[in-house]
mmCIF file of C-alpha atoms in Angstrom:
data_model
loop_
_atom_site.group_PDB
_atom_site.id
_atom_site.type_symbol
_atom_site.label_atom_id
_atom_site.label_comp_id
_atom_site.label_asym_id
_atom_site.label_seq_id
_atom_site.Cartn_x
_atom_site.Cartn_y
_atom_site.Cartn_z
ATOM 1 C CA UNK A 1 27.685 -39.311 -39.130
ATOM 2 C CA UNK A 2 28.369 -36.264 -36.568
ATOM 3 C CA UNK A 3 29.062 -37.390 -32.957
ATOM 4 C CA UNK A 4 29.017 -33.794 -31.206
ATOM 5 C CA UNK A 5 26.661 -34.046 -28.952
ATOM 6 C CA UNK A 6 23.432 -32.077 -28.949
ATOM 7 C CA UNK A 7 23.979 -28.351 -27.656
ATOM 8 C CA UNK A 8 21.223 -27.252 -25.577
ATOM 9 C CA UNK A 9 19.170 -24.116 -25.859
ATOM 10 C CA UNK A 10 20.437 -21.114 -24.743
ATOM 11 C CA UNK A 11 18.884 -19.753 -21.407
ATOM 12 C CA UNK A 12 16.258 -17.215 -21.512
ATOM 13 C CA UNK A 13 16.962 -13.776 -19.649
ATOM 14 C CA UNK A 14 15.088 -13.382 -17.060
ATOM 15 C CA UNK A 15 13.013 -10.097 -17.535
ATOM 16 C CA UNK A 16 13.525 -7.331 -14.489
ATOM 17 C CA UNK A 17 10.208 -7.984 -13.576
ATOM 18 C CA UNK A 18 11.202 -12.097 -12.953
ATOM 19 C CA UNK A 19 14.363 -11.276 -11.532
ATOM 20 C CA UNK A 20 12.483 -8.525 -8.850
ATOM 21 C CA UNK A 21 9.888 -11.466 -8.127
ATOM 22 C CA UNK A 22 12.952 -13.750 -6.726
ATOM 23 C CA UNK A 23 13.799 -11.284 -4.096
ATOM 24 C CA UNK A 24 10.891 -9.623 -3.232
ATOM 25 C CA UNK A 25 7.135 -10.041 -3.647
ATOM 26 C CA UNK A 26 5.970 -7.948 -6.273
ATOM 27 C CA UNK A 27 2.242 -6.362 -5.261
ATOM 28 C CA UNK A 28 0.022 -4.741 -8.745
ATOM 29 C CA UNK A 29 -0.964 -1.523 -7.255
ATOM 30 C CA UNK A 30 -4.460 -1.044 -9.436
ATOM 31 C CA UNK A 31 -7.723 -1.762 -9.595
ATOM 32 C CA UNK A 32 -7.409 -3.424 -13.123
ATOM 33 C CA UNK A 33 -8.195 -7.565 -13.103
ATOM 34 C CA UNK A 34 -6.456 -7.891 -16.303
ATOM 35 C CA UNK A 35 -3.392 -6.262 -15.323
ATOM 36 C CA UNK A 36 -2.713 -8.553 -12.768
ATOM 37 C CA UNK A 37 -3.768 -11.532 -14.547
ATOM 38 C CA UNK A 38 -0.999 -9.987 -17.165
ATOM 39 C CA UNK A 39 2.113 -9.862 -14.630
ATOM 40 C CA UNK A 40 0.612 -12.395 -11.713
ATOM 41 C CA UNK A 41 1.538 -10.609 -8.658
ATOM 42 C CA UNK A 42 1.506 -12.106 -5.270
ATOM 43 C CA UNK A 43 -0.686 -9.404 -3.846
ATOM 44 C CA UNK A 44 -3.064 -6.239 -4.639
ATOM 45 C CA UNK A 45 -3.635 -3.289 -3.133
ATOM 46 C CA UNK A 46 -6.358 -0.644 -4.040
ATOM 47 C CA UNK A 47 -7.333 3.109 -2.523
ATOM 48 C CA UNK A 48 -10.022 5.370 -3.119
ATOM 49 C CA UNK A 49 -8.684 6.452 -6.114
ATOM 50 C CA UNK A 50 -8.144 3.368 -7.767
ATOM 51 C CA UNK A 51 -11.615 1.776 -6.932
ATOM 52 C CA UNK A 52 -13.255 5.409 -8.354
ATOM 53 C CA UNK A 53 -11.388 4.811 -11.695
ATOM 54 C CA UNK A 54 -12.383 1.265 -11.701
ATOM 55 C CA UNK A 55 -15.984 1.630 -10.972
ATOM 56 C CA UNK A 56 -16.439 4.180 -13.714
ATOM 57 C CA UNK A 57 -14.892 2.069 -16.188
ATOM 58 C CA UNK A 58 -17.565 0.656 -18.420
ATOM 59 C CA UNK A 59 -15.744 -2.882 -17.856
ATOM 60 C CA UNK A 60 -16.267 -2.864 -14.200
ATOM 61 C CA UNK A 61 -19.733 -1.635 -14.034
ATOM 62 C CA UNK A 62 -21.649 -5.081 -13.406
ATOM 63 C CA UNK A 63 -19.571 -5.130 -10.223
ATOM 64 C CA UNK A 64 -21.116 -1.694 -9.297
ATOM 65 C CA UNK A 65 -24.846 -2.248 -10.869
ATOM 66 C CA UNK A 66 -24.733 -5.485 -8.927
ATOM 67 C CA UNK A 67 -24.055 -4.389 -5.306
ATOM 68 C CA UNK A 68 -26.342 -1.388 -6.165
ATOM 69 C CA UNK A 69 -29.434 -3.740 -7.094
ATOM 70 C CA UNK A 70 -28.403 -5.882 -3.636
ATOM 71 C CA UNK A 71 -27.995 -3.182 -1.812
ATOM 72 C CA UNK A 72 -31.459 -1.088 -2.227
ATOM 73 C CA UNK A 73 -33.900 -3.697 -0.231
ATOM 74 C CA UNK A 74 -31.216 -2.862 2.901
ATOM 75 C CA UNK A 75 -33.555 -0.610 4.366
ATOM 76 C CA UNK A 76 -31.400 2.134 4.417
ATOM 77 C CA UNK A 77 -31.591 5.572 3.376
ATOM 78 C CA UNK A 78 -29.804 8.793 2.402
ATOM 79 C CA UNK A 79 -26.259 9.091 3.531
ATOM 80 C CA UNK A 80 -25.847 6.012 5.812
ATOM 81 C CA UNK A 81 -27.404 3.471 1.958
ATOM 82 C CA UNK A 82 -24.185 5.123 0.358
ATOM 83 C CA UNK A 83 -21.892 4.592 2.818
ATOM 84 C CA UNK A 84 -23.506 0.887 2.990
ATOM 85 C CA UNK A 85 -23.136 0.941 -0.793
ATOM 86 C CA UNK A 86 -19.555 1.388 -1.007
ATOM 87 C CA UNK A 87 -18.208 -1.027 1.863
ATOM 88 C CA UNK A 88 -19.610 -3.449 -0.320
ATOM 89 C CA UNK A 89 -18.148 -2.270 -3.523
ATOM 90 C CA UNK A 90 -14.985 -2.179 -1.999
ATOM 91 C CA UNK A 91 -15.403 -5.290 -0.736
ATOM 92 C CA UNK A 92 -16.576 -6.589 -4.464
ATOM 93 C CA UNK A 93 -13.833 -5.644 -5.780
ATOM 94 C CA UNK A 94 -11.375 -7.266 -3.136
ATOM 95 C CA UNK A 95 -13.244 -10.454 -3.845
ATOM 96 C CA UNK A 96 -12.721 -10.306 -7.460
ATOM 97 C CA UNK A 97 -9.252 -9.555 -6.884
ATOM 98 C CA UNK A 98 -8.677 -12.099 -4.823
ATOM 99 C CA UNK A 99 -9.626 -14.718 -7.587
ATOM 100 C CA UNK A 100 -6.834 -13.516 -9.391
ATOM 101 C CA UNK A 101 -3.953 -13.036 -6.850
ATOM 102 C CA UNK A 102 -2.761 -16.035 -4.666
ATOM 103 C CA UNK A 103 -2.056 -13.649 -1.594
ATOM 104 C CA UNK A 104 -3.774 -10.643 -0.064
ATOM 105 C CA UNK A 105 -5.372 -7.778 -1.030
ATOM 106 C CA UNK A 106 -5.706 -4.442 0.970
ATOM 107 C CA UNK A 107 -9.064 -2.997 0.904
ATOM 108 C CA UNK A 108 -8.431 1.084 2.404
ATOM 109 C CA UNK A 109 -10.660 2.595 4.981
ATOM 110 C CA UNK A 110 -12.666 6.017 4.881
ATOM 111 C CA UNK A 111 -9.972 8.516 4.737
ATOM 112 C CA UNK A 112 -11.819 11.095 6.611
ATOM 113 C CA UNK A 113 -11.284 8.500 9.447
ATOM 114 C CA UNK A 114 -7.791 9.639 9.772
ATOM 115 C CA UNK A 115 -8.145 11.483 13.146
ATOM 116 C CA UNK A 116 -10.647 8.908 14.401
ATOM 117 C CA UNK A 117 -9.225 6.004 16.467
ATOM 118 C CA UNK A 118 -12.905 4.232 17.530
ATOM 119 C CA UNK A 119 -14.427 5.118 13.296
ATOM 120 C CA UNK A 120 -11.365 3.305 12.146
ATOM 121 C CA UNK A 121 -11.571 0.167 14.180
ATOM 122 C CA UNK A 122 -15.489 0.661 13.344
ATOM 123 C CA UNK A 123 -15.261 0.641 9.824
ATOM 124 C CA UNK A 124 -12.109 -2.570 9.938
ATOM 125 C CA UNK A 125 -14.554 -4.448 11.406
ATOM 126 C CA UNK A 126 -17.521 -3.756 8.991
ATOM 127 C CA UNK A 127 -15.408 -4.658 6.161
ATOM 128 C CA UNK A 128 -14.045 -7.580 7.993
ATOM 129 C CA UNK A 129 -17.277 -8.837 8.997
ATOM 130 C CA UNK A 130 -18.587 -8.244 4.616
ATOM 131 C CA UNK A 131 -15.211 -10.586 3.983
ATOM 132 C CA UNK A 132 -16.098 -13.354 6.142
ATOM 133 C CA UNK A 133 -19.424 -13.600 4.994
ATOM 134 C CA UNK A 134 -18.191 -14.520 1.933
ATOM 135 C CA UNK A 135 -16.224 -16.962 2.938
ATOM 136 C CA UNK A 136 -12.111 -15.100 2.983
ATOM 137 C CA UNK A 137 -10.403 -15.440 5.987
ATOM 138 C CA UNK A 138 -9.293 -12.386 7.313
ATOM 139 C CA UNK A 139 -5.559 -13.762 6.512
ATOM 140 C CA UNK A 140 -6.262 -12.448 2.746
ATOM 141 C CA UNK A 141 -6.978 -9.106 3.570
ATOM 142 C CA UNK A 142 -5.097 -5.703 4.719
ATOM 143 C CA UNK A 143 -6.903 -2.824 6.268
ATOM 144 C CA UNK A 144 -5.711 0.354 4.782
ATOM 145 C CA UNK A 145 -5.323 3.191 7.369
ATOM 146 C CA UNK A 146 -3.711 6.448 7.754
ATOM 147 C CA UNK A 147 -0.249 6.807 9.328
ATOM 148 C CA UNK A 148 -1.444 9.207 11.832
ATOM 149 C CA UNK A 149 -0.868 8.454 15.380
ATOM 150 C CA UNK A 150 -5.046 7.469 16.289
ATOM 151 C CA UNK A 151 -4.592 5.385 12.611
ATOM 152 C CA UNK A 152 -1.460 3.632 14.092
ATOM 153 C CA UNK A 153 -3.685 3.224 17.735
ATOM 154 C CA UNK A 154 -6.510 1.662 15.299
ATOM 155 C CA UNK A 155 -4.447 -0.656 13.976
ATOM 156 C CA UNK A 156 -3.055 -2.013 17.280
ATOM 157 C CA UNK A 157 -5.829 -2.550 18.187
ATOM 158 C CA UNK A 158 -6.991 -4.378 15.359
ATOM 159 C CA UNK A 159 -3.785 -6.227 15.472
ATOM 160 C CA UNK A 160 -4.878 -8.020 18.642
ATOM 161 C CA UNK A 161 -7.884 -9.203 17.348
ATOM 162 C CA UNK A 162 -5.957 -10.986 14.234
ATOM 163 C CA UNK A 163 -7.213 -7.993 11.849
ATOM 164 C CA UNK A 164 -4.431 -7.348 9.668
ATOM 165 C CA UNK A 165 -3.697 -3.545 8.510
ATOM 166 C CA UNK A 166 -1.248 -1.571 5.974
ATOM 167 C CA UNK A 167 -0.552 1.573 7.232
ATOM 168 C CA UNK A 168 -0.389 4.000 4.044
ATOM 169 C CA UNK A 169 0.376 7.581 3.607
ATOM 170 C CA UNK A 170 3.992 6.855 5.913
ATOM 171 C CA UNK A 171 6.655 9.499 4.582
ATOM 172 C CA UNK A 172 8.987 8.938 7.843
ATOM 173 C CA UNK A 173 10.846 6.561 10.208
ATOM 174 C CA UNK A 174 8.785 8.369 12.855
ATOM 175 C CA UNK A 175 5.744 7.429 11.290
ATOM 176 C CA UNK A 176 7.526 3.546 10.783
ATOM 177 C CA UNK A 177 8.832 3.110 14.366
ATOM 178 C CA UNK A 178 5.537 3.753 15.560
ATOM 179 C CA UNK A 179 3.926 1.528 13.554
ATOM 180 C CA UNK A 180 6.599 -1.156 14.439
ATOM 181 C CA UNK A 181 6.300 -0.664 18.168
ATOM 182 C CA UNK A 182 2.499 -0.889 17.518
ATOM 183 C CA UNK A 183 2.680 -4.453 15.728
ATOM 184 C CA UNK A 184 1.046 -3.637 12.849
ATOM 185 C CA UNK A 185 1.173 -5.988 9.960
ATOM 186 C CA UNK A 186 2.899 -4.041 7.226
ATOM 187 C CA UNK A 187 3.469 -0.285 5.988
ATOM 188 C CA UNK A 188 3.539 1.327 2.740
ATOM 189 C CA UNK A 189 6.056 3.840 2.492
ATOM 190 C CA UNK A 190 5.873 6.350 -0.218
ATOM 191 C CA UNK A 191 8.408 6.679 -2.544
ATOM 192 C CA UNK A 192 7.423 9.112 -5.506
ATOM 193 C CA UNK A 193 5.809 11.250 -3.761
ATOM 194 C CA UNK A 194 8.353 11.916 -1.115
ATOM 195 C CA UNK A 195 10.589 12.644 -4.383
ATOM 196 C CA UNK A 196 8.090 14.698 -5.672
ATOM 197 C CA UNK A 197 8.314 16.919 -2.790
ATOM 198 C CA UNK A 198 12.235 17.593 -2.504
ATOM 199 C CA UNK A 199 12.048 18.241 -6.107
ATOM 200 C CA UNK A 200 9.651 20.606 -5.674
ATOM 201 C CA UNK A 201 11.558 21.915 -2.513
ATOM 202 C CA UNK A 202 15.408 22.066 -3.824
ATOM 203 C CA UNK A 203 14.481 22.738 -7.433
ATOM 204 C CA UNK A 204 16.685 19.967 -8.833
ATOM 205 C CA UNK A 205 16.193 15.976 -10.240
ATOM 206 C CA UNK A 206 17.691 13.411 -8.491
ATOM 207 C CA UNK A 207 19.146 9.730 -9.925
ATOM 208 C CA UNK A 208 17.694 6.383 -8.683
ATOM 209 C CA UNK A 209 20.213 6.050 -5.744
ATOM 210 C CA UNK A 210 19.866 9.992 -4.710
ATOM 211 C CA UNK A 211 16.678 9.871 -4.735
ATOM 212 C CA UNK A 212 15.306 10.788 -1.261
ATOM 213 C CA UNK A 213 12.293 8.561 -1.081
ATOM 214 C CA UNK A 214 13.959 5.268 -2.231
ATOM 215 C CA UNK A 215 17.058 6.550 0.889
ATOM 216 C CA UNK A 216 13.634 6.618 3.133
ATOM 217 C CA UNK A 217 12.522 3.230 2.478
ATOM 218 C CA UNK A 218 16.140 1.825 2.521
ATOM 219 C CA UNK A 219 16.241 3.476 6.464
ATOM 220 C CA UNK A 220 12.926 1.816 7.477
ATOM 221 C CA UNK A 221 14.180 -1.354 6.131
ATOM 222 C CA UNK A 222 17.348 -1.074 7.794
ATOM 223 C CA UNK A 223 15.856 -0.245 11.079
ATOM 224 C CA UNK A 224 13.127 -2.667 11.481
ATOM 225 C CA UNK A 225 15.591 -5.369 9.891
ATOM 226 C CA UNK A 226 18.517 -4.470 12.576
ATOM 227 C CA UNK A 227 15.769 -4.504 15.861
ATOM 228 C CA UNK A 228 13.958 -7.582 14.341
ATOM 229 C CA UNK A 229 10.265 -6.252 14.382
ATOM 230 C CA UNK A 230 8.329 -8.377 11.943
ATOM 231 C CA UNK A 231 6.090 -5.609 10.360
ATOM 232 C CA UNK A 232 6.549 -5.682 6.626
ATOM 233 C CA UNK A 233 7.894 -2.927 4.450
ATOM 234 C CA UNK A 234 6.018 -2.097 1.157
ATOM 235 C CA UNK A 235 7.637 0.225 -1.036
ATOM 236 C CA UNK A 236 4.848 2.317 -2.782
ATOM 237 C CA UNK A 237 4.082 5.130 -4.833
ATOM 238 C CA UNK A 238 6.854 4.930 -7.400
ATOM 239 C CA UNK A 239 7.876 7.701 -10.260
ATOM 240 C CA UNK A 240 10.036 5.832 -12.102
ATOM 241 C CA UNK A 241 11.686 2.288 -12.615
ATOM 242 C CA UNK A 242 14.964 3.046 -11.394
ATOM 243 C CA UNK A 243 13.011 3.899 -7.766
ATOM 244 C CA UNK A 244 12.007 0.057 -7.682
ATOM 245 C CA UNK A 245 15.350 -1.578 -8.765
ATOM 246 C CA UNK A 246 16.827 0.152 -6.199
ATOM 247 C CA UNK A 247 14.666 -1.353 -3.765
ATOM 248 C CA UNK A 248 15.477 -4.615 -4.711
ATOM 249 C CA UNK A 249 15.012 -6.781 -1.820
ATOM 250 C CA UNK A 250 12.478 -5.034 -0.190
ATOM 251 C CA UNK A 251 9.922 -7.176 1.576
ATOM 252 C CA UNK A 252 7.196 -6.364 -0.820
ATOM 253 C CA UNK A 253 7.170 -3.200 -3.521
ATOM 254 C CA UNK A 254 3.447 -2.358 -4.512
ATOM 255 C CA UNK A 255 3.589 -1.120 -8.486
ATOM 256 C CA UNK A 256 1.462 0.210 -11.166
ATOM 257 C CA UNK A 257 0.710 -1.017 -14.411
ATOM 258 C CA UNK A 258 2.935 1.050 -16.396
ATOM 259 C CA UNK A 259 5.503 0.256 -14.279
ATOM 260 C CA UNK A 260 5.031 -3.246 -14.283
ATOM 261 C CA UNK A 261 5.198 -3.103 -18.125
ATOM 262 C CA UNK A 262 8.324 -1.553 -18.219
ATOM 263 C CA UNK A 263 9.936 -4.196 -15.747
ATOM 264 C CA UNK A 264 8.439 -7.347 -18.193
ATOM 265 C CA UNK A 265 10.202 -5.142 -20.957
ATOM 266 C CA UNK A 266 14.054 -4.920 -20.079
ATOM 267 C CA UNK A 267 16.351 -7.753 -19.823
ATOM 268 C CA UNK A 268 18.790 -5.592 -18.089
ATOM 269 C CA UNK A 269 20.596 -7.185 -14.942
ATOM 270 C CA UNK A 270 19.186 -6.940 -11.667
ATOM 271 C CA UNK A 271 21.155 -6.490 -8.200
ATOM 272 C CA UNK A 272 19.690 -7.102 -4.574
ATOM 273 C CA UNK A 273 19.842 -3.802 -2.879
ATOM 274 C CA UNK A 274 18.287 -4.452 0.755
ATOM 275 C CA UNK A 275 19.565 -6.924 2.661
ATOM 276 C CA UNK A 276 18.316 -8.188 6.456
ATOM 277 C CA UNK A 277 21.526 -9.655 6.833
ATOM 278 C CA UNK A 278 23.987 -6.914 5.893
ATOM 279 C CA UNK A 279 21.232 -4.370 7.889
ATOM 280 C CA UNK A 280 21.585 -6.512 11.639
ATOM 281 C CA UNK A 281 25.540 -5.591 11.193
ATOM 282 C CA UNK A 282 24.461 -1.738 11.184
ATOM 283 C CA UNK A 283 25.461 0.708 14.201
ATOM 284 C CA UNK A 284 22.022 1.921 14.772
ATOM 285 C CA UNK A 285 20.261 3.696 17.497
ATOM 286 C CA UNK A 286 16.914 2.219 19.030
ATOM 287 C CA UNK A 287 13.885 4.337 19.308
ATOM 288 C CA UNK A 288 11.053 3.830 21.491
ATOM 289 C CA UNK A 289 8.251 6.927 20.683
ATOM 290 C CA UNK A 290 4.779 7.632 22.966
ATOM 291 C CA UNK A 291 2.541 10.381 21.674
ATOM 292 C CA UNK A 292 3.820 13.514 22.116
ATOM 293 C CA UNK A 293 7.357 12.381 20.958
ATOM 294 C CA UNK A 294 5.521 11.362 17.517
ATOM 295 C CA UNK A 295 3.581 13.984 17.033
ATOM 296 C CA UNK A 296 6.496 16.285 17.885
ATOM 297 C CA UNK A 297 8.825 14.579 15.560
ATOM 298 C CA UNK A 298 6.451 14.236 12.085
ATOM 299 C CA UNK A 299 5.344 18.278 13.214
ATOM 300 C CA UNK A 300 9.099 18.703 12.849
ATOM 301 C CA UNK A 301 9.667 16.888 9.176
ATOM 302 C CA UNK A 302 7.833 19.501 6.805
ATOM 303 C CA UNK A 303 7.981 16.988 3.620
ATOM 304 C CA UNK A 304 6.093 13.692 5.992
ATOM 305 C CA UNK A 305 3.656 16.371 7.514
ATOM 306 C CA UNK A 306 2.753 17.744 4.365
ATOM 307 C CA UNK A 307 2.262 14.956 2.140
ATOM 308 C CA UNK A 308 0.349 13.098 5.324
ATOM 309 C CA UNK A 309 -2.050 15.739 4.864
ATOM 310 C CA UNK A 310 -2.049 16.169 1.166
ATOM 311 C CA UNK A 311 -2.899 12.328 1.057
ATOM 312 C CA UNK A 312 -5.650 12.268 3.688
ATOM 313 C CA UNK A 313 -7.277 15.388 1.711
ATOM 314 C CA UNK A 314 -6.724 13.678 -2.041
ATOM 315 C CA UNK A 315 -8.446 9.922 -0.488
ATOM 316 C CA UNK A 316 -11.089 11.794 0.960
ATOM 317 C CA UNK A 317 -11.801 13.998 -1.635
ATOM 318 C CA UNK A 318 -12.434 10.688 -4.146
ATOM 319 C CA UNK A 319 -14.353 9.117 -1.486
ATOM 320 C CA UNK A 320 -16.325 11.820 -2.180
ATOM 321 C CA UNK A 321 -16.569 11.680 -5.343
ATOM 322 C CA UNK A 322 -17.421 7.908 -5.140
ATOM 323 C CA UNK A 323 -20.510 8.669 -3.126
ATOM 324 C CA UNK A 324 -21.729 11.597 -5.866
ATOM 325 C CA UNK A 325 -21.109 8.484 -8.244
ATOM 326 C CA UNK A 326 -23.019 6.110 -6.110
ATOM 327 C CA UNK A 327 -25.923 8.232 -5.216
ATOM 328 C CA UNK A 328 -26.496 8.726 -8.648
ATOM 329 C CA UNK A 329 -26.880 5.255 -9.601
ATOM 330 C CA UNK A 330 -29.477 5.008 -6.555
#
C-alpha cells in the first residue's frame, strides 16, 4: 500500500485577459450583449458607431422596433420624433447592457454637440432623466462628451449636479489636465488612433512600448497619479494587444471583442506597467490651463487637433446615419 501522499492538481494559468482583470478593470467596448456575457467585464461603453452597427443587426432589432412602436403616440413629429427616437434607443440599449455588466455603462451624447456647452448639458440631462425613469441611478451611467474645451465646461457642470461624464475623443495631456482641473469623472484616451496618426506622419511601425499612443496614456496616468486628481483614466481605441499589456495597470482599459478574444487566448505572462505609487515619486511639473492656454496648446499639437476633429466628424456622421435608419422605420 503507497503512502505518498496525494499530489494536488497543477494550477491553471491564468489567461492575459484574467491576469489584466487583477490590475485593472477591464471595460467591453461594443454594443454586442453576448460578447460581454462571453468575457464579463466590469463596465461598457458604446458610441454612435457601435449603437448603428447594433441596431442594424437583425439580433438587436426588437430593441429598435420596440422603442419605435413606444415612441410614435409621443406626439412628435419630423426631426425633433427622431431625435426623441434615438435618446431612447440609446438609452435601451444602456439598459440592456446594464443587465449584463455589474458596473457602468457610458451612453455618448450628440456629437454635433461638440462646440455647444448649454446642448450638451441639455441632452445629459434628457438621457439622465430616460435612466431614472427606469429605475438606474445615475451612479451606473457615463455621459459621453467631446474633449473640446465647451465639452469639458459641460461636463463640470454636470459634475456638480452628480451627473457623471467620460470625456472621449482626448489625444493630449492638454486635453487631460483640463478635464482633471474640471472634475470630471473619467477620460478615454485614445490609443490606436493616436498611433495611427504618427504612422501615417513618420512613415514607420512602432513596437508596443514605442508606440506613441500607449507613451500618451502612460503621461496622463503619471500626471493625474503624481497631483492626486481622482478622474479616471480609460485607455481606449486600441490596434493591437501589445497596446493593452502595456497599459497594464491602468485604471480602466475599454476593449473590443477581437481584442478581448485574443487576451482569453494567450497564457503568456503579464507585468503591471502603471503604477500610482512609482508615478507620486516622479519630478513633474504642475499645470493649471484657462481657455485660451487650452485652446492655444491642442491648436499647437497637429496629431490631438486633427484626430479631435476627425472624431467629432466620424460620430456625427453615424448619428446621421442612425436618424436615415430611424426615419425609415417611422
Amino acid at each position: 500500500m503507497s503512502t505518498a501522499a496525494p499530489q494536488a492538481p497543477a494550477a491553471t494559468k491564468l489567461s492575459q485577459l484574467d491576469a489584466l482583470k487583477k490590475l485593472t478593470k477591464v471595460v467591453a467596448d461594443t454594443g454586442d450583449f453576448e460578447t460581454m456575457r462571453d468575457y464579463k467585464p466590469q463596465d461598457a461603453t458604446t458610441n454612435p458607431s457601435l449603437i448603428l452597427q447594433a441596431a442594424t443587426k437583425a439580433d438587436y432589432a426588437y430593441i429598435l422596433d420596440k422603442v419605435v412602436a413606444d415612441r410614435k403616440g409621443s406626439g412628435l413629429t419630423g426631426h425633433a420624433q427622431v431625435e426623441d427616437v434615438i435618446d431612447h434607443v440609446l438609452v435601451a440599449f444602456g439598459l440592456e447592457i446594464l443587465k449584463i455588466v455589474p458596473g457602468r455603462v457610458s451612453t455618448e451624447t450628440d456629437a454635433r454637440l461638440s462646440f455647444d456647452t448649454k446642448g450638451t448639458i441639455d441632452k445629459a440631462h434628457q438621457l439622465i432623466a430616460l435612466y431614472e425613469k427606469a429605475g438606474i441611478s445615475r451612479d451606473r451611467v457615463l455621459i459621453k462628451i467631446a474633449s473640446t474645451w465647451e465639452g469639458i465646461k459641460a461636463a463640470e457642470v454636470l459634475a456638480k449636479e452628480g451627473i457623471h461624464c467620460n470625456l472621449t475623443l482626448l489625444f493630449s495631456l492638454t486635453q487631460a489636465i483640463a478635464c482633471a482641473e474640471a472634475k470630471v469623472q473619467l477620460i478615454s484616451p485614445f490609443v490606436g488612433r493616436i498611433l495611427d496618426w504618427f504612422k501615417a506622419s513618420t512613415k514607420k511601425d512602432y513596437t508596443p512600448t514605442e508606440d506613441p499612443g500607449v507613451k500618451s496614456v502612460t503621461e496622463i496616468f503619471n500626471y493625474y497619479k503624481k497631483f492626486g486628481y481622482k478622474t479616471e483614466v480609460m485607455g481606449a481605441s486600441f490596434r493591437n494587444k501589445g497596446e493593452i499589456t502595456e497599459l497594464a495597470g491602468c485604471d480602466l482599459l475599454t476593449i473590443s471583442p477581437n481584442l478581448l478574444g485574443e487576451l482569453a487566448a494567450s497564457n503568456d505572462p503579464l507585468e503591471k506597467k502603471l503604477d500610482s505609487a512609482a508615478a507620486q515619486k516622479l519630478d513633474l511639473k504642475q499645470v493649471h490651463l484657462d481657455e485660451k492656454t487650452f485652446r492655444y496648446q491642442l491648436n499647437d499639437d497637429a496629431m490631438a487637433t486633427e484626430k479631435t476633429a476627425e472624431g467629432i466628424r466620424k460620430f456625427a456622421a453615424d448619428i446621421v446615419k442612425l436618424e436615415q435608419f430611424i426615419a425609415s422605420k417611422l
